[in-house]
mmCIF file of C-alpha atoms and ligand atoms in Angstrom:
data_model
loop_
_atom_site.group_PDB
_atom_site.id
_atom_site.type_symbol
_atom_site.label_atom_id
_atom_site.label_comp_id
_atom_site.label_asym_id
_atom_site.label_seq_id
_atom_site.Cartn_x
_atom_site.Cartn_y
_atom_site.Cartn_z
ATOM 1 C CA UNK N 8 -67.237 29.415 98.911
ATOM 2 C CA UNK N 9 -67.278 26.099 97.073
ATOM 3 C CA UNK N 10 -66.317 23.443 99.597
ATOM 4 C CA UNK N 11 -66.591 20.512 97.204
ATOM 5 C CA UNK N 12 -62.931 20.599 96.048
ATOM 6 C CA UNK N 13 -61.878 20.058 99.671
ATOM 7 C CA UNK N 14 -63.683 16.743 99.999
ATOM 8 C CA UNK N 15 -61.739 13.480 99.769
ATOM 9 C CA UNK N 16 -62.471 11.355 96.707
ATOM 10 C CA UNK N 17 -63.899 8.638 98.952
ATOM 11 C CA UNK N 18 -66.887 10.860 99.760
ATOM 12 C CA UNK N 19 -68.160 10.145 96.260
ATOM 13 C CA UNK N 20 -69.000 6.667 97.600
ATOM 14 C CA UNK N 21 -70.737 8.003 100.728
ATOM 15 C CA UNK N 22 -74.326 8.603 99.573
ATOM 16 C CA UNK N 23 -76.829 9.924 102.097
ATOM 17 C CA UNK N 24 -78.784 6.902 103.228
ATOM 18 C CA UNK N 25 -82.019 6.624 101.275
ATOM 19 C CA UNK N 26 -83.553 5.189 104.407
ATOM 20 C CA UNK N 27 -82.722 8.347 106.307
ATOM 21 C CA UNK N 28 -84.724 10.277 103.707
ATOM 22 C CA UNK N 29 -87.607 7.863 104.169
ATOM 23 C CA UNK N 30 -87.404 8.206 107.932
ATOM 24 C CA UNK N 31 -87.829 11.981 107.539
ATOM 25 C CA UNK N 32 -91.199 11.375 105.864
ATOM 26 C CA UNK N 33 -92.038 8.994 108.632
ATOM 27 C CA UNK N 34 -91.750 11.596 111.369
ATOM 28 C CA UNK N 35 -94.795 13.425 109.928
ATOM 29 C CA UNK N 36 -97.629 13.551 112.490
ATOM 30 C CA UNK N 37 -100.166 10.743 112.079
ATOM 31 C CA UNK N 38 -97.820 8.503 110.085
ATOM 32 C CA UNK N 39 -97.738 4.815 111.043
ATOM 33 C CA UNK N 40 -94.187 3.724 110.437
ATOM 34 C CA UNK N 41 -93.265 0.164 109.641
ATOM 35 C CA UNK N 42 -90.106 1.625 108.120
ATOM 36 C CA UNK N 43 -87.720 2.068 111.038
ATOM 37 C CA UNK N 44 -85.350 -0.584 112.259
ATOM 38 C CA UNK N 45 -85.122 0.400 115.876
ATOM 39 C CA UNK N 46 -86.099 -1.288 119.136
ATOM 40 C CA UNK N 47 -89.216 -0.132 120.993
ATOM 41 C CA UNK N 48 -88.350 2.239 123.842
ATOM 42 C CA UNK N 49 -90.613 0.080 126.073
ATOM 43 C CA UNK N 50 -88.076 -2.712 125.559
ATOM 44 C CA UNK N 51 -85.379 -0.866 127.501
ATOM 45 C CA UNK N 52 -85.027 -2.079 131.096
ATOM 46 C CA UNK N 53 -85.759 1.392 132.520
ATOM 47 C CA UNK N 54 -86.833 0.094 135.936
ATOM 48 C CA UNK N 55 -83.314 -1.143 136.720
ATOM 49 C CA UNK N 56 -81.277 1.695 135.140
ATOM 50 C CA UNK N 57 -81.057 3.616 138.431
ATOM 51 C CA UNK N 58 -79.899 0.515 140.327
ATOM 52 C CA UNK N 59 -77.352 -0.319 137.634
ATOM 53 C CA UNK N 60 -76.057 3.263 137.766
ATOM 54 C CA UNK N 61 -75.765 3.116 141.567
ATOM 55 C CA UNK N 62 -73.918 -0.191 141.340
ATOM 56 C CA UNK N 63 -71.480 1.222 138.785
ATOM 57 C CA UNK N 64 -70.781 4.264 140.965
ATOM 58 C CA UNK N 65 -70.293 2.128 144.056
ATOM 59 C CA UNK N 66 -68.216 -0.582 142.426
ATOM 60 C CA UNK N 67 -66.048 1.439 140.055
ATOM 61 C CA UNK N 68 -66.225 5.056 141.292
ATOM 62 C CA UNK N 69 -64.052 7.420 139.266
ATOM 63 C CA UNK N 70 -62.667 4.503 137.207
ATOM 64 C CA UNK N 71 -65.974 4.491 135.310
ATOM 65 C CA UNK N 72 -65.238 8.057 134.190
ATOM 66 C CA UNK N 73 -61.554 7.625 133.356
ATOM 67 C CA UNK N 74 -59.852 6.808 130.043
ATOM 68 C CA UNK N 75 -59.618 3.061 129.689
ATOM 69 C CA UNK N 76 -58.105 0.324 127.514
ATOM 70 C CA UNK N 77 -58.906 0.541 123.800
ATOM 71 C CA UNK N 78 -59.749 -3.182 123.848
ATOM 72 C CA UNK N 79 -62.613 -2.475 126.235
ATOM 73 C CA UNK N 80 -63.536 -2.361 129.927
ATOM 74 C CA UNK N 81 -62.144 -5.562 131.403
ATOM 75 C CA UNK N 82 -65.247 -6.542 133.492
ATOM 76 C CA UNK N 83 -67.420 -6.171 130.376
ATOM 77 C CA UNK N 84 -65.090 -8.281 128.263
ATOM 78 C CA UNK N 85 -65.158 -10.956 130.991
ATOM 79 C CA UNK N 86 -68.968 -10.785 131.220
ATOM 80 C CA UNK N 87 -69.168 -11.160 127.440
ATOM 81 C CA UNK N 88 -66.886 -14.193 127.494
ATOM 82 C CA UNK N 89 -69.347 -15.859 129.888
ATOM 83 C CA UNK N 90 -72.330 -14.717 127.804
ATOM 84 C CA UNK N 91 -70.771 -16.080 124.606
ATOM 85 C CA UNK N 92 -69.844 -19.368 126.268
ATOM 86 C CA UNK N 93 -73.574 -19.984 126.787
ATOM 87 C CA UNK N 94 -73.957 -19.699 123.017
ATOM 88 C CA UNK N 95 -71.194 -22.218 122.390
ATOM 89 C CA UNK N 96 -68.601 -19.566 121.548
ATOM 90 C CA UNK N 97 -65.288 -19.867 123.355
ATOM 91 C CA UNK N 98 -63.251 -16.677 123.569
ATOM 92 C CA UNK N 99 -60.254 -15.302 125.424
ATOM 93 C CA UNK N 100 -59.978 -11.677 126.563
ATOM 94 C CA UNK N 101 -57.474 -11.036 123.747
ATOM 95 C CA UNK N 102 -60.057 -12.007 121.155
ATOM 96 C CA UNK N 103 -62.755 -9.575 122.344
ATOM 97 C CA UNK N 104 -62.896 -5.901 121.454
ATOM 98 C CA UNK N 105 -65.687 -3.570 122.535
ATOM 99 C CA UNK N 106 -66.858 -1.336 119.701
ATOM 100 C CA UNK N 107 -69.181 1.657 119.611
ATOM 101 C CA UNK N 108 -72.150 -0.408 118.506
ATOM 102 C CA UNK N 109 -71.602 -3.143 115.968
ATOM 103 C CA UNK N 110 -71.756 -0.333 113.418
ATOM 104 C CA UNK N 111 -68.425 0.926 114.792
ATOM 105 C CA UNK N 112 -67.122 -2.617 114.379
ATOM 106 C CA UNK N 113 -68.199 -2.757 110.728
ATOM 107 C CA UNK N 114 -66.347 0.462 109.978
ATOM 108 C CA UNK N 115 -63.218 -0.772 111.758
ATOM 109 C CA UNK N 116 -63.285 -4.056 109.857
ATOM 110 C CA UNK N 117 -63.701 -2.140 106.606
ATOM 111 C CA UNK N 118 -60.751 0.055 107.480
ATOM 112 C CA UNK N 119 -58.315 -2.736 108.292
ATOM 113 C CA UNK N 120 -59.430 -5.256 105.665
ATOM 114 C CA UNK N 121 -60.542 -3.419 102.518
ATOM 115 C CA UNK N 122 -58.174 -1.866 100.005
ATOM 116 C CA UNK N 123 -59.653 0.028 97.075
ATOM 117 C CA UNK N 124 -61.136 -2.390 94.536
ATOM 118 C CA UNK N 125 -61.169 -5.404 96.872
ATOM 119 C CA UNK N 126 -64.084 -7.736 96.357
ATOM 120 C CA UNK N 127 -66.555 -8.481 99.125
ATOM 121 C CA UNK N 128 -69.292 -11.079 98.903
ATOM 122 C CA UNK N 129 -72.647 -10.002 100.353
ATOM 123 C CA UNK N 130 -76.133 -11.466 100.464
ATOM 124 C CA UNK N 131 -78.730 -10.060 98.084
ATOM 125 C CA UNK N 132 -80.398 -8.326 99.901
ATOM 126 C CA UNK N 133 -78.047 -7.325 102.731
ATOM 127 C CA UNK N 134 -77.801 -4.900 105.672
ATOM 128 C CA UNK N 135 -77.614 -1.421 104.231
ATOM 129 C CA UNK N 136 -75.563 -0.102 107.173
ATOM 130 C CA UNK N 137 -72.769 -2.547 106.323
ATOM 131 C CA UNK N 138 -72.630 -1.244 102.750
ATOM 132 C CA UNK N 139 -72.496 2.276 104.146
ATOM 133 C CA UNK N 140 -69.689 1.313 106.523
ATOM 134 C CA UNK N 141 -67.644 -0.415 103.813
ATOM 135 C CA UNK N 142 -68.226 2.065 100.959
ATOM 136 C CA UNK N 143 -65.648 4.690 102.011
ATOM 137 C CA UNK N 144 -62.959 1.986 101.651
ATOM 138 C CA UNK N 145 -64.030 1.586 98.011
ATOM 139 C CA UNK N 146 -64.689 -2.145 97.640
ATOM 140 C CA UNK N 147 -66.578 -3.900 94.867
ATOM 141 C CA UNK N 148 -69.536 -6.006 95.886
ATOM 142 C CA UNK N 149 -70.332 -9.474 94.614
ATOM 143 C CA UNK N 150 -73.926 -10.430 95.333
ATOM 144 C CA UNK N 151 -74.727 -13.942 96.507
ATOM 145 C CA UNK N 152 -78.133 -15.443 95.878
ATOM 146 C CA UNK N 153 -80.591 -16.112 98.685
ATOM 147 C CA UNK N 154 -83.923 -17.885 99.062
ATOM 148 C CA UNK N 155 -86.347 -18.285 101.968
ATOM 149 C CA UNK N 156 -83.579 -20.075 103.904
ATOM 150 C CA UNK N 157 -81.097 -17.237 103.424
ATOM 151 C CA UNK N 158 -77.780 -17.577 101.599
ATOM 152 C CA UNK N 159 -77.640 -20.368 99.028
ATOM 153 C CA UNK N 160 -74.265 -22.072 99.690
ATOM 154 C CA UNK N 161 -73.751 -22.920 95.997
ATOM 155 C CA UNK N 162 -73.779 -19.216 95.226
ATOM 156 C CA UNK N 163 -71.009 -18.672 97.779
ATOM 157 C CA UNK N 164 -69.067 -21.605 96.345
ATOM 158 C CA UNK N 165 -69.287 -20.202 92.838
ATOM 159 C CA UNK N 166 -67.747 -16.942 94.017
ATOM 160 C CA UNK N 167 -65.052 -18.663 96.077
ATOM 161 C CA UNK N 168 -64.145 -20.764 93.039
ATOM 162 C CA UNK N 169 -63.916 -17.942 90.558
ATOM 163 C CA UNK N 170 -63.009 -14.779 92.479
ATOM 164 C CA UNK N 171 -60.341 -13.578 94.875
ATOM 165 C CA UNK N 172 -62.474 -12.065 97.651
ATOM 166 C CA UNK N 173 -61.445 -10.191 100.784
ATOM 167 C CA UNK N 174 -64.293 -11.454 102.932
ATOM 168 C CA UNK N 175 -67.869 -12.656 103.019
ATOM 169 C CA UNK N 176 -70.348 -10.536 105.019
ATOM 170 C CA UNK N 177 -73.413 -12.333 106.391
ATOM 171 C CA UNK N 178 -76.265 -11.722 108.829
ATOM 172 C CA UNK N 179 -77.234 -15.399 109.236
ATOM 173 C CA UNK N 180 -79.879 -15.053 111.965
ATOM 174 C CA UNK N 181 -83.132 -13.060 111.602
ATOM 175 C CA UNK N 182 -81.420 -11.057 108.899
ATOM 176 C CA UNK N 183 -81.945 -7.371 108.357
ATOM 177 C CA UNK N 184 -83.848 -6.823 106.037
ATOM 178 C CA UNK N 185 -85.512 -10.220 105.398
ATOM 179 C CA UNK N 186 -85.818 -11.743 108.878
ATOM 180 C CA UNK N 187 -84.532 -15.000 107.386
ATOM 181 C CA UNK N 188 -82.333 -17.465 109.275
ATOM 182 C CA UNK N 189 -79.865 -19.809 107.610
ATOM 183 C CA UNK N 190 -80.617 -23.363 108.842
ATOM 184 C CA UNK N 191 -77.947 -25.549 110.434
ATOM 185 C CA UNK N 192 -77.261 -27.752 107.394
ATOM 186 C CA UNK N 193 -76.523 -24.690 105.250
ATOM 187 C CA UNK N 194 -74.364 -23.193 107.994
ATOM 188 C CA UNK N 195 -72.335 -26.398 108.085
ATOM 189 C CA UNK N 196 -71.907 -26.239 104.328
ATOM 190 C CA UNK N 197 -70.906 -22.541 104.500
ATOM 191 C CA UNK N 198 -68.422 -23.330 107.292
ATOM 192 C CA UNK N 199 -66.980 -26.183 105.256
ATOM 193 C CA UNK N 200 -66.628 -23.933 102.180
ATOM 194 C CA UNK N 201 -64.871 -21.073 103.935
ATOM 195 C CA UNK N 202 -62.476 -23.553 105.526
ATOM 196 C CA UNK N 203 -61.806 -25.302 102.206
ATOM 197 C CA UNK N 204 -61.151 -22.042 100.350
ATOM 198 C CA UNK N 205 -59.396 -20.433 103.349
ATOM 199 C CA UNK N 206 -61.808 -17.497 103.232
ATOM 200 C CA UNK N 207 -62.709 -15.001 105.939
ATOM 201 C CA UNK N 208 -66.338 -14.482 106.942
ATOM 202 C CA UNK N 209 -67.864 -11.678 108.995
ATOM 203 C CA UNK N 210 -70.885 -12.943 110.920
ATOM 204 C CA UNK N 211 -73.022 -10.031 112.115
ATOM 205 C CA UNK N 212 -75.456 -11.226 114.784
ATOM 206 C CA UNK N 213 -77.457 -8.399 116.373
ATOM 207 C CA UNK N 214 -80.791 -10.272 116.462
ATOM 208 C CA UNK N 215 -79.948 -13.840 117.551
ATOM 209 C CA UNK N 216 -81.244 -13.326 121.110
ATOM 210 C CA UNK N 217 -84.644 -12.071 119.881
ATOM 211 C CA UNK N 218 -86.088 -15.541 119.330
ATOM 212 C CA UNK N 219 -89.858 -15.909 119.783
ATOM 213 C CA UNK N 220 -90.141 -19.598 118.919
ATOM 214 C CA UNK N 221 -88.081 -22.589 117.790
ATOM 215 C CA UNK N 222 -84.570 -23.568 118.816
ATOM 216 C CA UNK N 223 -81.400 -21.523 118.564
ATOM 217 C CA UNK N 224 -79.142 -22.405 115.622
ATOM 218 C CA UNK N 225 -75.365 -22.567 116.219
ATOM 219 C CA UNK N 226 -73.399 -19.597 114.912
ATOM 220 C CA UNK N 227 -71.152 -20.094 111.879
ATOM 221 C CA UNK N 228 -68.336 -18.875 114.154
ATOM 222 C CA UNK N 229 -68.844 -21.953 116.354
ATOM 223 C CA UNK N 230 -68.556 -24.166 113.243
ATOM 224 C CA UNK N 231 -65.436 -22.530 111.758
ATOM 225 C CA UNK N 232 -63.851 -20.473 114.568
ATOM 226 C CA UNK N 233 -60.598 -19.616 112.772
ATOM 227 C CA UNK N 234 -62.330 -18.335 109.651
ATOM 228 C CA UNK N 235 -65.035 -16.172 111.204
ATOM 229 C CA UNK N 236 -65.106 -12.729 112.796
ATOM 230 C CA UNK N 237 -68.237 -12.662 114.963
ATOM 231 C CA UNK N 238 -69.985 -9.397 115.856
ATOM 232 C CA UNK N 239 -72.601 -8.808 118.516
ATOM 233 C CA UNK N 240 -74.329 -5.866 120.158
ATOM 234 C CA UNK N 241 -76.396 -4.961 123.200
ATOM 235 C CA UNK N 242 -78.464 -2.521 121.116
ATOM 236 C CA UNK N 243 -81.493 -4.814 120.853
ATOM 237 C CA UNK N 244 -81.309 -6.430 124.279
ATOM 238 C CA UNK N 245 -80.241 -3.521 126.512
ATOM 239 C CA UNK N 246 -80.252 -0.005 125.009
ATOM 240 C CA UNK N 247 -78.986 1.127 121.599
ATOM 241 C CA UNK N 248 -78.137 4.631 122.807
ATOM 242 C CA UNK N 249 -75.362 3.233 125.007
ATOM 243 C CA UNK N 250 -73.565 2.134 121.790
ATOM 244 C CA UNK N 251 -72.118 -1.124 123.099
ATOM 245 C CA UNK N 252 -71.117 -3.667 120.480
ATOM 246 C CA UNK N 253 -68.351 -6.239 120.383
ATOM 247 C CA UNK N 254 -66.159 -8.141 117.965
ATOM 248 C CA UNK N 255 -64.822 -11.628 118.530
ATOM 249 C CA UNK N 256 -61.911 -12.039 116.125
ATOM 250 C CA UNK N 257 -58.665 -14.013 115.788
ATOM 251 C CA UNK N 258 -55.793 -12.240 117.568
ATOM 252 C CA UNK N 259 -54.013 -10.859 114.499
ATOM 253 C CA UNK N 260 -57.187 -9.190 113.256
ATOM 254 C CA UNK N 261 -57.923 -7.999 116.783
ATOM 255 C CA UNK N 262 -54.464 -6.409 116.953
ATOM 256 C CA UNK N 263 -55.234 -4.234 113.927
ATOM 257 C CA UNK N 264 -58.764 -3.465 115.084
ATOM 258 C CA UNK N 265 -57.340 -2.147 118.348
ATOM 259 C CA UNK N 266 -54.809 0.059 116.548
ATOM 260 C CA UNK N 267 -57.579 1.328 114.314
ATOM 261 C CA UNK N 268 -59.905 2.126 117.245
ATOM 262 C CA UNK N 269 -57.095 3.930 119.066
ATOM 263 C CA UNK N 270 -56.998 6.408 116.218
ATOM 264 C CA UNK N 271 -60.771 6.755 116.010
ATOM 265 C CA UNK N 272 -62.077 7.187 119.574
ATOM 266 C CA UNK N 273 -59.452 5.688 121.963
ATOM 267 C CA UNK N 274 -62.208 3.523 123.447
ATOM 268 C CA UNK N 275 -65.968 3.191 123.852
ATOM 269 C CA UNK N 276 -67.515 5.114 126.802
ATOM 270 C CA UNK N 277 -66.160 3.593 130.028
ATOM 271 C CA UNK N 278 -69.318 4.418 131.989
ATOM 272 C CA UNK N 279 -71.584 2.794 129.385
ATOM 273 C CA UNK N 280 -69.364 -0.271 129.285
ATOM 274 C CA UNK N 281 -69.499 -0.493 133.080
ATOM 275 C CA UNK N 282 -73.331 -0.339 132.969
ATOM 276 C CA UNK N 283 -73.307 -3.104 130.367
ATOM 277 C CA UNK N 284 -70.895 -5.167 132.499
ATOM 278 C CA UNK N 285 -73.301 -4.951 135.445
ATOM 279 C CA UNK N 286 -76.282 -5.735 133.212
ATOM 280 C CA UNK N 287 -74.657 -8.937 131.985
ATOM 281 C CA UNK N 288 -72.809 -10.124 135.074
ATOM 282 C CA UNK N 289 -75.725 -9.386 137.430
ATOM 283 C CA UNK N 290 -78.015 -11.692 135.437
ATOM 284 C CA UNK N 291 -80.234 -8.759 134.374
ATOM 285 C CA UNK N 292 -80.035 -9.546 130.659
ATOM 286 C CA UNK N 293 -81.229 -13.081 131.274
ATOM 287 C CA UNK N 294 -84.043 -11.777 133.465
ATOM 288 C CA UNK N 295 -85.088 -9.011 131.076
ATOM 289 C CA UNK N 296 -84.910 -10.830 127.725
ATOM 290 C CA UNK N 297 -88.278 -12.603 128.309
ATOM 291 C CA UNK N 298 -89.898 -9.137 128.741
ATOM 292 C CA UNK N 299 -88.570 -8.022 125.348
ATOM 293 C CA UNK N 300 -89.781 -11.250 123.754
ATOM 294 C CA UNK N 301 -93.219 -10.830 125.388
ATOM 295 C CA UNK N 302 -93.395 -7.381 123.817
ATOM 296 C CA UNK N 303 -92.306 -8.300 120.278
ATOM 297 C CA UNK N 304 -93.796 -11.772 119.783
ATOM 298 C CA UNK N 305 -97.451 -10.593 119.688
ATOM 299 C CA UNK N 306 -96.469 -7.712 117.407
ATOM 300 C CA UNK N 307 -94.901 -10.116 114.957
ATOM 301 C CA UNK N 308 -97.926 -12.428 115.190
ATOM 302 C CA UNK N 309 -100.274 -9.491 114.607
ATOM 303 C CA UNK N 310 -98.355 -8.535 111.471
ATOM 304 C CA UNK N 311 -98.286 -12.095 110.106
ATOM 305 C CA UNK N 312 -101.991 -12.589 110.838
ATOM 306 C CA UNK N 313 -102.893 -9.302 109.170
ATOM 307 C CA UNK N 314 -100.806 -10.158 106.105
ATOM 308 C CA UNK N 315 -102.450 -13.617 105.905
ATOM 309 C CA UNK N 316 -105.878 -12.075 106.218
ATOM 310 C CA UNK N 317 -105.625 -8.995 104.028
ATOM 311 C CA UNK N 318 -102.805 -9.249 101.503
ATOM 312 C CA UNK N 319 -103.431 -10.326 97.884
ATOM 313 C CA UNK N 320 -102.466 -13.894 97.042
ATOM 314 C CA UNK N 321 -99.840 -12.730 94.521
ATOM 315 C CA UNK N 322 -97.672 -11.673 97.475
ATOM 316 C CA UNK N 323 -95.536 -13.781 99.817
ATOM 317 C CA UNK N 324 -93.642 -12.960 103.009
ATOM 318 C CA UNK N 325 -91.065 -14.404 105.379
ATOM 319 C CA UNK N 326 -92.227 -16.060 108.643
ATOM 320 C CA UNK N 327 -89.195 -15.624 110.888
ATOM 321 C CA UNK N 328 -88.954 -17.171 114.354
ATOM 322 C CA UNK N 329 -87.587 -13.908 115.763
ATOM 323 C CA UNK N 330 -85.886 -10.605 115.000
ATOM 324 C CA UNK N 331 -87.483 -7.318 114.011
ATOM 325 C CA UNK N 332 -88.441 -7.585 110.322
ATOM 326 C CA UNK N 333 -90.625 -9.296 107.745
ATOM 327 C CA UNK N 334 -89.810 -9.300 104.032
ATOM 328 C CA UNK N 335 -92.650 -9.073 101.560
ATOM 329 C CA UNK N 336 -92.266 -10.016 97.899
ATOM 330 C CA UNK N 337 -94.714 -8.983 95.206
ATOM 331 C CA UNK N 338 -95.164 -10.505 91.762
ATOM 332 C CA UNK N 339 -92.453 -9.810 89.146
ATOM 333 C CA UNK N 340 -92.807 -6.334 87.697
ATOM 334 C CA UNK N 341 -94.723 -4.975 90.696
ATOM 335 C CA UNK N 342 -93.730 -1.372 91.352
ATOM 336 C CA UNK N 343 -93.025 -1.116 95.078
ATOM 337 C CA UNK N 344 -91.889 2.491 94.715
ATOM 338 C CA UNK N 345 -95.370 3.403 93.482
ATOM 339 C CA UNK N 346 -96.926 1.526 96.394
ATOM 340 C CA UNK N 347 -94.636 3.404 98.758
ATOM 341 C CA UNK N 348 -95.727 6.813 97.406
ATOM 342 C CA UNK N 349 -99.415 5.876 97.647
ATOM 343 C CA UNK N 350 -99.047 4.276 101.103
ATOM 344 C CA UNK N 351 -97.361 7.384 102.496
ATOM 345 C CA UNK N 352 -100.349 9.436 101.281
ATOM 346 C CA UNK N 353 -102.461 7.092 103.428
ATOM 347 C CA UNK N 354 -100.064 7.626 106.352
ATOM 348 C CA UNK N 355 -98.368 4.215 106.301
ATOM 349 C CA UNK N 356 -94.622 3.964 105.639
ATOM 350 C CA UNK N 357 -92.267 1.047 104.984
ATOM 351 C CA UNK N 358 -88.917 0.663 103.244
ATOM 352 C CA UNK N 359 -88.928 -0.454 99.592
ATOM 353 C CA UNK N 360 -86.603 -3.451 99.395
ATOM 354 C CA UNK N 361 -84.416 -2.201 96.562
ATOM 355 C CA UNK N 362 -82.387 -0.119 99.029
ATOM 356 C CA UNK N 363 -80.967 -3.295 100.535
ATOM 357 C CA UNK N 364 -79.238 -4.477 97.372
ATOM 358 C CA UNK N 365 -75.633 -3.588 96.613
ATOM 359 C CA UNK N 366 -76.463 -3.455 92.878
ATOM 360 C CA UNK N 367 -79.054 -1.254 91.227
ATOM 361 C CA UNK N 368 -82.446 -2.321 89.856
ATOM 362 C CA UNK N 369 -82.858 -5.348 92.089
ATOM 363 C CA UNK N 370 -85.584 -6.181 94.578
ATOM 364 C CA UNK N 371 -87.938 -3.711 92.883
ATOM 365 C CA UNK N 372 -90.988 -5.723 93.949
ATOM 366 C CA UNK N 373 -89.957 -6.192 97.603
ATOM 367 C CA UNK N 374 -90.427 -4.362 100.897
ATOM 368 C CA UNK N 375 -89.166 -4.533 104.477
ATOM 369 C CA UNK N 376 -91.658 -4.260 107.309
ATOM 370 C CA UNK N 377 -90.636 -3.589 110.905
ATOM 371 C CA UNK N 378 -92.942 -4.786 113.675
ATOM 372 C CA UNK N 379 -91.115 -3.740 116.863
ATOM 373 C CA UNK N 380 -92.080 -0.069 117.004
ATOM 374 C CA UNK N 381 -95.851 -0.383 116.676
ATOM 375 C CA UNK N 382 -98.534 -2.000 118.869
ATOM 376 C CA UNK N 383 -100.731 -4.845 117.629
ATOM 377 C CA UNK N 384 -103.863 -2.799 116.846
ATOM 378 C CA UNK N 385 -101.889 -0.236 114.874
ATOM 379 C CA UNK N 386 -100.054 -2.988 112.979
ATOM 380 C CA UNK N 387 -103.388 -4.578 112.002
ATOM 381 C CA UNK N 388 -104.685 -1.189 110.852
ATOM 382 C CA UNK N 389 -101.507 -0.390 108.884
ATOM 383 C CA UNK N 390 -101.403 -3.748 107.087
ATOM 384 C CA UNK N 391 -105.083 -3.403 106.158
ATOM 385 C CA UNK N 392 -104.373 0.004 104.607
ATOM 386 C CA UNK N 393 -101.258 -1.351 102.852
ATOM 387 C CA UNK N 394 -103.271 -4.248 101.461
ATOM 388 C CA UNK N 395 -105.933 -1.890 100.100
ATOM 389 C CA UNK N 396 -103.324 0.333 98.438
ATOM 390 C CA UNK N 397 -101.538 -2.759 97.096
ATOM 391 C CA UNK N 398 -104.735 -3.971 95.410
ATOM 392 C CA UNK N 399 -105.089 -0.583 93.739
ATOM 393 C CA UNK N 400 -101.493 -0.660 92.459
ATOM 394 C CA UNK N 401 -101.932 -4.249 91.257
HETATM 395 N N1 PMP E 23 -75.800 -4.978 111.925
HETATM 396 C C1 PMP E 23 -77.086 -5.162 111.601
HETATM 397 C C2 PMP E 23 -77.448 -6.322 110.734
HETATM 398 C C3 PMP E 23 -78.068 -4.278 112.059
HETATM 399 O O1 PMP E 23 -79.353 -4.476 111.699
HETATM 400 C C4 PMP E 23 -77.698 -3.202 112.899
HETATM 401 C C5 PMP E 23 -78.701 -2.247 113.464
HETATM 402 N N2 PMP E 23 -79.698 -1.786 112.679
HETATM 403 C C6 PMP E 23 -76.346 -3.047 113.202
HETATM 404 C C7 PMP E 23 -75.422 -3.951 112.711
HETATM 405 C C8 PMP E 23 -75.831 -1.891 114.014
HETATM 406 O O2 PMP E 23 -76.281 -1.941 115.336
HETATM 407 P P1 PMP E 23 -75.539 -1.225 116.522
HETATM 408 O O3 PMP E 23 -74.479 -0.340 115.958
HETATM 409 O O4 PMP E 23 -76.586 -0.460 117.239
HETATM 410 O O5 PMP E 23 -74.956 -2.309 117.356
#
């Protein structure tokens, strides 16, 4: 039987993720993967999971296994309010919704905000998962220019001046894929622009807590609270498999997000939310975060040192103060796809950067490198191999 005629027209916009195809190659035995974007399993606080589980059972009993409010488990929302207050973000319970990962939040925002043909402004490059979440709602993307300090505010202003856009989507801190962070002065300018043009901005912040050096930069949400929907997640600082994300949004938007989530999954797992509530309110996140940083910081340093030592001078790369990724740019005309094919033959994988652009034929000479999943020695070895293959392609 031909099932294609049964599919909704929106599926034509739902391509299989190219990265998923790459990750299949990566699971080959012997492959060193700098391609993934996932936290190291050693970063999960396994030693306290049993205690947290016992606490949840004792404190909440059967409540932790019952249906619950769509908005989210109340103790978790309260714990998040306290957590966000430490980052200079003031929220009420009515402004916080727990989502199934921030990915679930991106889909919900797409569903309630995007009508077919609406224009959305995104960074070039941007988080591929956001494009995948928004695509089924059939938007058009307007790319904004970036440099080593992330989004260039003038590029945003140009779009705000000339186009009617639905929202701006940004990952301002340790961006996926580039690792770049928008500095405070630019954030202030961006905040001022979205206020002036009465625009809505989605600030996706999964990596902000993974800071290995330097000082935290205020969120754009804290600079323009009424114009920003802020999204966070416990995927990188607790455990991604629990699927706990959250959205801090003005009440009207929250109202529609809740209605939307009711129809999708009623609510995120009560038990997982209760674990997360204990993790935050018991001070475990604060205690465990330094362990995660101790794990990732030397990995990032090893990658930067290896790049400095081995990579040809025609290449440049980001030097983020945190996060999970580095972004490498080759000279104009360099064929990263060719490098990818040759590197995989040598058992080293990465993601060619072009997949992170909403338009075709961009970022052809770029690549994303992940440093969280591999130990220092292996990173050094992989970068050495990549450098050798790069010289050959050059
Ligand atoms: N946003 C960005 C920028 C990400 O990099 C990721 C994870 N790769 C997510 C959202 C989704 O994370 P989660 O659903 O696990 O919270």
